[in-house]
XYZ file of C-alpha atoms in Angstrom:
340
model
C -8.487 16.187 14.190
C -11.906 14.774 13.174
C -14.183 13.801 16.747
C -15.185 10.781 15.982
C -13.647 8.012 13.858
C -14.996 5.651 11.832
C -13.929 1.688 11.962
C -15.686 -1.010 9.664
C -15.439 -4.471 8.890
C -17.386 -6.508 6.643
C -20.619 -8.166 7.403
C -18.837 -11.896 8.746
C -18.728 -13.726 11.569
C -16.186 -12.221 13.919
C -15.603 -12.742 18.207
C -18.080 -10.215 19.398
C -14.903 -9.242 21.528
C -13.998 -7.046 18.676
C -16.742 -5.038 18.490
C -17.038 -4.408 22.437
C -13.808 -3.379 22.381
C -14.106 -0.693 19.093
C -17.301 0.338 20.724
C -16.089 1.123 23.910
C -14.132 3.861 23.194
C -17.376 7.339 23.113
C -14.747 8.719 19.936
C -15.038 5.340 17.499
C -17.940 4.289 15.262
C -17.937 0.626 14.126
C -19.830 0.393 11.106
C -20.707 -3.546 9.820
C -21.082 -3.063 6.085
C -22.537 -6.263 4.202
C -20.728 -6.054 0.830
C -23.716 -8.097 -0.427
C -26.207 -4.384 -0.382
C -26.040 -2.051 -3.280
C -22.589 -0.694 -4.877
C -23.717 2.610 -3.831
C -24.243 1.789 -0.618
C -21.155 0.139 0.215
C -19.371 2.872 -1.656
C -21.135 5.143 0.481
C -20.045 3.952 3.732
C -16.670 2.909 3.023
C -15.930 6.477 1.878
C -16.633 7.546 5.341
C -14.184 5.241 6.700
C -10.565 5.166 9.190
C -9.833 1.557 9.541
C -11.343 -1.063 7.195
C -10.635 -4.679 9.187
C -10.930 -6.947 6.667
C -10.636 -10.746 6.466
C -7.584 -12.288 4.525
C -9.027 -14.959 2.360
C -9.432 -14.749 -1.666
C -12.978 -16.552 -1.761
C -14.282 -14.446 1.507
C -14.096 -11.327 -0.203
C -15.321 -10.405 -3.707
C -12.443 -8.881 -5.914
C -14.311 -5.499 -5.861
C -14.161 -4.937 -2.267
C -10.391 -5.847 -2.069
C -7.753 -3.657 -0.724
C -6.783 -2.387 -4.672
C -5.610 1.445 -5.317
C -8.851 1.680 -7.128
C -10.530 1.150 -4.114
C -7.720 3.410 -2.324
C -8.870 6.084 -4.443
C -12.671 5.988 -3.575
C -11.790 6.306 -0.254
C -10.157 9.608 1.176
C -10.455 8.917 4.710
C -8.581 5.569 4.699
C -5.831 5.667 7.067
C -5.094 2.170 8.398
C -6.101 -1.129 6.836
C -6.373 -3.912 9.298
C -6.126 -7.590 8.467
C -8.416 -10.052 10.343
C -5.761 -12.707 9.936
C -2.146 -13.172 9.553
C -1.932 -13.294 5.993
C -3.145 -10.181 4.222
C -3.778 -11.292 0.533
C -7.001 -9.301 -0.325
C -4.662 -6.082 0.538
C -2.550 -4.944 -1.736
C 0.165 -3.065 0.855
C 2.432 -1.698 -2.144
C -0.677 0.128 -3.136
C -1.507 1.366 0.630
C 1.898 2.431 1.208
C 1.712 4.568 -2.243
C -1.728 6.251 -0.620
C -0.193 6.738 3.133
C -2.077 3.917 4.651
C -0.770 1.898 7.032
C -1.258 -2.135 6.754
C -1.621 -4.379 9.902
C -2.172 -7.728 10.629
C -2.511 -10.087 13.431
C 0.458 -12.142 12.745
C 1.657 -14.541 15.631
C -1.844 -14.034 17.618
C -3.204 -17.188 17.311
C 0.895 -19.213 16.647
C 0.106 -21.826 19.352
C -3.706 -22.687 17.727
C -2.088 -23.123 14.377
C 0.841 -24.890 15.676
C -1.236 -27.606 17.928
C -3.526 -28.088 14.329
C -0.146 -28.511 12.659
C 0.861 -31.634 15.276
C -2.207 -32.780 15.046
C -2.657 -33.437 11.147
C 1.419 -35.063 11.819
C -0.740 -37.468 15.255
C -3.631 -37.965 12.152
C -1.325 -38.704 9.324
C 1.555 -40.967 11.383
C -0.778 -43.168 13.454
C -3.203 -43.309 11.036
C -6.077 -41.614 13.029
C -8.851 -40.769 10.627
C -8.243 -43.717 8.051
C -9.125 -46.058 11.207
C -11.866 -43.978 11.909
C -12.999 -44.226 8.624
C -12.425 -48.065 8.500
C -13.824 -48.792 12.071
C -17.424 -46.915 11.109
C -17.541 -48.693 7.573
C -16.896 -52.481 7.321
C -15.357 -54.982 9.587
C -12.918 -58.235 8.941
C -9.909 -56.358 9.470
C -6.739 -56.513 12.070
C -4.969 -53.859 13.829
C -1.581 -54.226 12.392
C -3.282 -53.134 8.659
C -3.747 -49.711 10.369
C -0.300 -49.811 11.646
C 1.244 -46.593 11.894
C 4.116 -44.306 12.894
C 5.187 -42.667 16.795
C 6.118 -39.320 15.941
C 8.699 -39.555 18.444
C 12.305 -40.013 16.845
C 11.129 -39.115 13.911
C 13.023 -36.011 11.414
C 10.410 -33.006 10.972
C 11.317 -30.255 8.764
C 9.819 -27.072 9.161
C 9.716 -24.404 6.403
C 9.708 -20.826 7.808
C 10.277 -20.410 11.247
C 8.453 -17.489 12.184
C 5.523 -17.637 15.271
C 3.595 -20.580 13.710
C 7.000 -22.560 12.864
C 8.657 -21.761 15.861
C 5.446 -22.815 18.330
C 5.277 -25.980 16.492
C 9.114 -26.730 16.813
C 8.322 -26.707 20.659
C 6.151 -28.590 20.263
C 7.498 -31.392 18.192
C 10.590 -31.266 20.568
C 8.201 -31.633 23.439
C 7.078 -35.169 21.386
C 11.088 -36.553 20.843
C 11.425 -35.413 17.521
C 14.703 -34.042 15.577
C 13.793 -30.940 14.362
C 15.113 -29.121 11.161
C 13.861 -25.890 9.398
C 14.947 -23.502 6.103
C 14.668 -20.327 7.197
C 16.357 -17.767 4.712
C 15.614 -14.744 6.790
C 16.708 -16.176 10.126
C 20.768 -17.100 11.243
C 21.683 -20.354 12.085
C 21.667 -19.084 15.816
C 18.273 -17.670 15.348
C 16.911 -20.811 14.671
C 18.898 -22.605 17.226
C 17.238 -20.419 20.300
C 13.815 -20.500 18.335
C 14.096 -25.178 18.431
C 15.192 -25.728 14.899
C 18.471 -27.067 13.457
C 19.461 -24.796 10.692
C 19.872 -27.018 6.731
C 19.676 -26.256 3.378
C 16.930 -27.191 0.878
C 18.214 -29.687 0.181
C 18.780 -31.182 3.510
C 14.982 -30.434 4.330
C 13.925 -32.575 1.439
C 16.405 -34.799 2.207
C 16.817 -35.583 5.235
C 13.154 -35.070 6.885
C 10.340 -37.778 7.549
C 7.901 -34.978 8.105
C 7.135 -31.792 6.258
C 5.514 -28.780 7.480
C 5.084 -25.950 5.992
C 4.798 -22.257 7.959
C 6.019 -19.395 5.173
C 3.726 -16.689 3.365
C 2.850 -17.545 -0.042
C 4.363 -14.668 -2.038
C 6.735 -14.989 -5.217
C 9.728 -16.438 -3.806
C 7.133 -19.313 -2.289
C 4.355 -20.352 -4.551
C 4.674 -23.770 -6.016
C 7.933 -23.995 -3.824
C 6.813 -27.697 -3.550
C 6.719 -29.043 -6.897
C 7.020 -32.092 -8.442
C 10.354 -31.565 -8.218
C 10.279 -30.861 -4.425
C 8.027 -33.960 -3.766
C 10.397 -36.152 -6.048
C 13.269 -35.622 -3.508
C 11.611 -36.407 0.031
C 12.533 -38.999 1.104
C 9.904 -42.295 -0.158
C 7.726 -42.535 2.829
C 7.755 -38.780 3.513
C 4.970 -37.229 5.123
C 3.776 -33.297 3.927
C 1.396 -31.332 6.353
C 0.629 -27.728 5.602
C -1.057 -24.918 7.633
C 0.504 -22.074 5.538
C -1.472 -21.585 2.599
C -2.271 -22.774 -0.719
C -0.300 -22.321 -4.165
C 2.894 -22.940 -2.360
C 2.442 -26.558 -2.649
C 1.575 -27.969 -6.090
C -1.778 -29.790 -5.480
C -1.068 -32.211 -8.781
C 2.302 -32.945 -8.494
C 0.723 -33.736 -4.469
C -1.781 -35.972 -5.816
C 1.238 -38.010 -7.988
C 3.108 -38.414 -5.236
C 0.928 -39.526 -2.999
C -0.815 -41.929 -5.761
C 2.644 -43.549 -6.719
C 3.241 -44.385 -3.261
C 6.445 -41.961 -2.932
C 4.914 -40.211 0.022
C 3.144 -41.866 2.462
C 0.778 -39.364 3.371
C -0.202 -35.997 3.814
C -2.413 -33.775 6.416
C -3.761 -30.570 4.445
C -5.606 -27.533 5.808
C -5.171 -24.780 3.113
C -5.955 -25.060 -0.443
C -5.445 -23.293 -4.269
C -9.449 -23.073 -3.828
C -11.227 -22.902 -0.888
C -12.679 -24.881 0.037
C -11.682 -27.825 -2.493
C -14.633 -28.935 -4.731
C -16.076 -32.462 -3.573
C -14.683 -34.066 -6.060
C -10.717 -32.751 -5.604
C -8.084 -35.770 -6.584
C -6.806 -35.165 -3.146
C -10.153 -36.358 -1.209
C -10.233 -39.446 -2.920
C -7.147 -40.184 -1.310
C -7.292 -42.801 1.926
C -4.122 -41.395 2.754
C -5.145 -37.386 3.281
C -6.339 -36.248 6.173
C -8.190 -32.651 5.069
C -9.347 -29.502 6.911
C -10.964 -26.275 5.856
C -8.708 -23.562 6.478
C -9.209 -24.158 10.086
C -6.020 -24.129 11.817
C -6.337 -20.327 13.515
C -9.369 -20.829 13.730
C -10.023 -22.796 17.619
C -12.133 -20.456 20.067
C -9.039 -19.441 21.810
C -7.471 -18.673 18.503
C -10.557 -16.337 17.027
C -10.753 -14.686 20.180
C -7.387 -13.722 20.528
C -7.062 -12.540 17.255
C -10.592 -10.475 17.316
C -9.323 -8.649 20.630
C -5.812 -7.787 19.566
C -7.212 -6.830 16.563
C -9.277 -4.047 18.348
C -6.772 -3.277 20.505
C -4.249 -2.392 18.180
C -6.759 -0.109 16.142
C -7.381 1.752 18.827
C -3.654 2.374 19.558
C -3.303 3.409 15.966
C -5.689 5.303 15.960
C -4.008 7.414 18.810
C -0.780 7.635 16.703
C 0.718 4.910 18.241
C 3.079 2.621 16.020
C 1.811 -0.704 16.324
C 3.302 -4.035 16.862
C 2.487 -5.776 14.021
C 2.565 -3.552 11.123
C 3.168 -4.425 7.923
C 4.236 -1.615 6.059
C 6.476 0.460 8.012
C 8.018 2.672 5.578
C 4.879 4.529 5.771
C 4.878 5.677 9.545
C 5.480 8.806 8.855
C 3.431 9.871 5.978
C 1.012 8.025 8.283
C 1.481 10.570 11.266
C 0.856 13.456 9.287
C -3.004 12.228 8.086
C -3.552 10.951 11.588
C -3.141 14.238 12.641
C -5.583 16.505 9.904
């Protein structure tokens, strides 16, 4: 086994605790790579790397530096790719598995941060907080009743995806006195009940929810899950909130549902293109509260994912199976490669 292992990340803001934890070990070297340098320079550094810690957001990583079979072929030392977040859109997991490379993420580490943002968006949309702020700062001659919204207490919240963030959101929603229902085909009714929600099917979720909040991954089964047909089946006056991933909802269809007043409002933290263009139609609507994929971007959330990410990398380099291994079928091959 080589005495020194190289952990690399691309130059981008990260909580300093990550570098601190990695650098605490004398047998580990941290390499910070600027992908704006020459290709020759970047490849020369990548070829020495054992573990690559990579942002999961497509708009933040140029295609040639995403983990693909082409990159893997040029990086023979690479044994593990670590996502800096819960998602892993910039990593071809199948290609990594074929190459004997472990893939890990930070699933659930910032679930509390995401859940708080989801509920914050619900409050802002339902109580028209952001809309009231805009009106109060720009004009006079209106009554308070013109900005009257709805309480969360007593309303039906439909959650799509009852994993870490979805479960944390359910817990907060129950504390507000909401009735929580959820759709998650990967969990039993008993598991969902233990996580604070009543299991319903897809049609029930659309028909019964006053607010729908997305917490599912974006994959082939969820892309454009919320299209024109899905929005049309939601209650008239219902609201839509997402802190999941852009592309799970059809932005044009959502605009139509809002502009025709079939839906009364939306809280959107994620977008097909991030950030969305300034002239994006959804940004023109007063009943849309828009944020820039910041649900997990609190000081606490960023500290937690950075520290746990670094600790998980240390655990992997010691040959211990991590708790957030995305491709567990690779583990035996990984152990053989890691012992070379």
